[in-house]
């Protein structure tokens, strides 16, 4: 993974990501140093089901595909995040996530993830609400299977 344009204004970038909406300038300043800006090529595997993973990814540009071990496919795009599950419970990745094309991402490591949640409770709320939506969605999909 290559770090992209170190001159890009990370703070301006953070303001465009829904996960970080509504933060005070102080909070944005505090958390922007917790993330790395990373660029990847098409086909790059960002998470592998069953393997250890210790990062949260936030999509700034591009799209990714999530493939669950039961064969479901979910597409993610700009503003979406993934990798939160392993950070929260310490278990292996629940799905494989691959870049559909070139992507720009913000990447947050495990220790920084907890710092992020402490710095801004609104982020915890958004992550919990996305987790709940993913659970409902997965449950609805599995209950259709005979
Ligand atoms: P994690 O288990 O850490 O790594 C794979 C990621 O894929 C997972 O975190 C979620 O972010 C994402 N993911 C897993 N299942 C789904 C799903 N059903 N819908 C959307 N995203 C998912």
CSV table of C-alpha atoms and ligand atoms in Angstrom, one decimal:
chain,number,residue,atom,x,y,z
A,1,UNK,CA,0.0,0.0,0.0
A,2,UNK,CA,1.4,3.4,-1.0
A,3,UNK,CA,0.9,6.5,1.1
A,4,UNK,CA,-0.7,9.1,-1.2
A,5,UNK,CA,0.0,12.8,-1.7
A,6,UNK,CA,1.3,13.9,1.7
A,7,UNK,CA,0.4,17.4,0.7
A,8,UNK,CA,-3.4,16.6,0.5
A,9,UNK,CA,-5.1,18.3,3.3
A,10,UNK,CA,-6.1,15.6,5.7
A,11,UNK,CA,-8.3,17.9,7.7
A,12,UNK,CA,-10.3,18.9,4.6
A,13,UNK,CA,-10.6,15.2,3.7
A,14,UNK,CA,-11.9,14.3,7.1
A,15,UNK,CA,-14.7,16.9,6.8
A,16,UNK,CA,-16.0,15.1,3.7
A,17,UNK,CA,-16.3,11.7,5.4
A,18,UNK,CA,-19.8,11.1,6.9
A,19,UNK,CA,-18.3,9.1,9.8
A,20,UNK,CA,-16.6,12.3,10.9
A,21,UNK,CA,-19.5,14.7,10.2
A,22,UNK,CA,-20.5,17.0,13.1
A,23,UNK,CA,-17.2,16.9,14.9
A,24,UNK,CA,-15.7,20.1,16.3
A,25,UNK,CA,-12.6,21.5,14.6
A,26,UNK,CA,-10.7,20.5,17.8
A,27,UNK,CA,-11.9,16.9,17.5
A,28,UNK,CA,-11.0,16.8,13.8
A,29,UNK,CA,-7.5,18.1,14.6
A,30,UNK,CA,-7.2,15.5,17.3
A,31,UNK,CA,-8.3,12.5,15.2
A,32,UNK,CA,-6.8,13.4,11.8
A,33,UNK,CA,-3.4,12.4,13.2
A,34,UNK,CA,-4.7,8.9,14.0
A,35,UNK,CA,-5.2,7.9,10.3
A,36,UNK,CA,-2.9,7.2,7.4
A,37,UNK,CA,-3.9,8.0,3.9
A,38,UNK,CA,-3.3,5.0,1.7
A,39,UNK,CA,-3.7,4.3,-2.0
A,40,UNK,CA,-4.2,0.8,-3.4
A,41,UNK,CA,-4.5,-0.8,-6.9
A,42,UNK,CA,-7.4,-2.8,-8.3
A,43,UNK,CA,-7.6,-6.3,-7.0
A,44,UNK,CA,-5.8,-5.5,-3.7
A,45,UNK,CA,-7.1,-7.7,-0.9
A,46,UNK,CA,-7.7,-5.5,2.1
A,47,UNK,CA,-9.1,-8.1,4.5
A,48,UNK,CA,-9.2,-11.9,4.2
A,49,UNK,CA,-11.9,-14.0,5.9
A,50,UNK,CA,-10.5,-16.1,8.7
A,51,UNK,CA,-7.2,-14.1,9.0
A,52,UNK,CA,-6.2,-11.6,11.7
A,53,UNK,CA,-6.8,-8.0,10.8
A,54,UNK,CA,-6.0,-5.0,12.9
A,55,UNK,CA,-7.1,-2.0,10.9
A,56,UNK,CA,-10.2,0.0,10.1
A,57,UNK,CA,-10.5,1.2,6.5
A,58,UNK,CA,-12.6,4.3,5.4
A,59,UNK,CA,-13.1,4.7,1.7
A,60,UNK,CA,-12.3,8.1,0.3
A,61,UNK,CA,-12.3,7.2,-3.4
A,62,UNK,CA,-13.2,4.0,-5.2
A,63,UNK,CA,-15.2,0.9,-4.5
A,64,UNK,CA,-14.7,-2.4,-2.7
A,65,UNK,CA,-16.5,-5.8,-2.6
A,66,UNK,CA,-17.2,-7.6,0.6
A,67,UNK,CA,-17.5,-11.4,0.1
A,68,UNK,CA,-18.8,-13.3,3.1
A,69,UNK,CA,-17.9,-17.0,3.7
A,70,UNK,CA,-21.5,-17.9,2.9
A,71,UNK,CA,-21.1,-16.4,-0.6
A,72,UNK,CA,-22.9,-13.1,-0.1
A,73,UNK,CA,-21.5,-10.0,-1.9
A,74,UNK,CA,-21.9,-6.5,-0.6
A,75,UNK,CA,-20.5,-3.5,-2.5
A,76,UNK,CA,-19.0,-0.5,-0.6
A,77,UNK,CA,-18.1,2.9,-1.9
A,78,UNK,CA,-17.0,6.4,-0.9
A,79,UNK,CA,-17.6,7.2,2.7
A,80,UNK,CA,-18.2,3.6,3.7
A,81,UNK,CA,-16.0,1.8,6.2
A,82,UNK,CA,-15.0,-1.8,6.9
A,83,UNK,CA,-12.8,-3.8,9.2
A,84,UNK,CA,-14.5,-2.5,12.4
A,85,UNK,CA,-15.7,-6.0,13.4
A,86,UNK,CA,-12.2,-7.5,14.1
A,87,UNK,CA,-11.1,-4.3,15.9
A,88,UNK,CA,-14.1,-4.5,18.2
A,89,UNK,CA,-14.1,-8.1,19.2
A,90,UNK,CA,-10.5,-9.1,18.4
A,91,UNK,CA,-11.6,-12.1,16.3
A,92,UNK,CA,-10.6,-12.9,12.7
A,93,UNK,CA,-12.0,-11.1,9.7
A,94,UNK,CA,-15.6,-12.1,9.0
A,95,UNK,CA,-15.3,-11.5,5.3
A,96,UNK,CA,-12.9,-10.9,2.4
A,97,UNK,CA,-12.7,-7.3,1.1
A,98,UNK,CA,-11.1,-6.6,-2.3
A,99,UNK,CA,-10.6,-3.3,-4.2
A,100,UNK,CA,-12.8,-3.1,-7.3
A,101,UNK,CA,-10.4,-0.5,-8.8
A,102,UNK,CA,-7.9,2.0,-7.6
A,103,UNK,CA,-8.8,3.2,-4.2
A,104,UNK,CA,-7.9,5.9,-1.7
A,105,UNK,CA,-8.5,5.0,1.9
A,106,UNK,CA,-7.9,6.3,5.4
A,107,UNK,CA,-6.5,3.5,7.6
A,108,UNK,CA,-6.7,3.5,11.4
A,109,UNK,CA,-4.8,0.9,13.5
A,110,UNK,CA,-6.2,-0.8,16.5
A,111,UNK,CA,-4.8,1.4,19.2
A,112,UNK,CA,-5.7,4.5,17.3
A,113,UNK,CA,-9.2,3.1,16.7
A,114,UNK,CA,-10.0,3.1,20.5
A,115,UNK,CA,-8.4,6.6,20.8
A,116,UNK,CA,-10.7,7.7,18.0
A,117,UNK,CA,-13.8,6.4,19.8
A,118,UNK,CA,-12.7,8.0,23.0
A,119,UNK,CA,-12.1,11.3,21.3
A,120,UNK,CA,-15.5,11.4,19.6
A,121,UNK,CA,-18.5,9.5,21.0
A,122,UNK,CA,-20.5,10.4,17.8
A,123,UNK,CA,-18.2,8.1,15.9
A,124,UNK,CA,-19.0,5.1,18.2
A,125,UNK,CA,-22.7,5.8,17.6
A,126,UNK,CA,-22.3,5.7,13.8
A,127,UNK,CA,-20.2,2.5,13.9
A,128,UNK,CA,-22.8,0.8,16.1
A,129,UNK,CA,-25.6,1.9,13.9
A,130,UNK,CA,-23.7,0.5,10.8
A,131,UNK,CA,-23.0,-2.7,12.6
A,132,UNK,CA,-26.7,-3.1,13.5
A,133,UNK,CA,-27.7,-2.4,9.9
A,134,UNK,CA,-25.2,-5.0,8.7
A,135,UNK,CA,-26.5,-7.6,11.1
A,136,UNK,CA,-30.1,-7.0,10.1
A,137,UNK,CA,-29.2,-7.2,6.4
A,138,UNK,CA,-27.2,-10.4,6.9
A,139,UNK,CA,-30.0,-11.9,8.9
A,140,UNK,CA,-32.6,-11.0,6.3
A,141,UNK,CA,-30.4,-12.5,3.6
A,142,UNK,CA,-29.8,-15.7,5.5
A,143,UNK,CA,-33.5,-16.2,6.4
A,144,UNK,CA,-34.3,-16.2,2.7
A,145,UNK,CA,-32.1,-19.3,2.2
A,146,UNK,CA,-34.3,-22.4,2.4
B,1,LIG,P1,-14.0,-7.4,9.7
B,1,LIG,O1,-14.7,-8.7,10.1
B,1,LIG,O2,-13.0,-6.8,10.6
B,1,LIG,O3,-13.4,-7.6,8.2
B,1,LIG,C1,-14.3,-7.8,7.1
B,1,LIG,C2,-15.2,-6.7,7.1
B,1,LIG,O4,-16.2,-6.7,6.1
B,1,LIG,C3,-16.0,-6.6,8.4
B,1,LIG,O5,-15.2,-6.3,9.4
B,1,LIG,C4,-17.1,-5.6,8.0
B,1,LIG,O6,-16.5,-4.3,8.0
B,1,LIG,C5,-17.3,-6.0,6.6
B,1,LIG,N1,-18.5,-6.8,6.5
B,1,LIG,C6,-18.7,-8.1,6.9
B,1,LIG,N2,-19.9,-8.5,6.7
B,1,LIG,C7,-20.6,-7.6,6.1
B,1,LIG,C8,-21.9,-7.4,5.6
B,1,LIG,N3,-22.8,-8.4,5.6
B,1,LIG,N4,-22.2,-6.2,5.0
B,1,LIG,C9,-21.3,-5.2,4.9
B,1,LIG,N5,-20.0,-5.3,5.4
B,1,LIG,C10,-19.7,-6.5,5.9
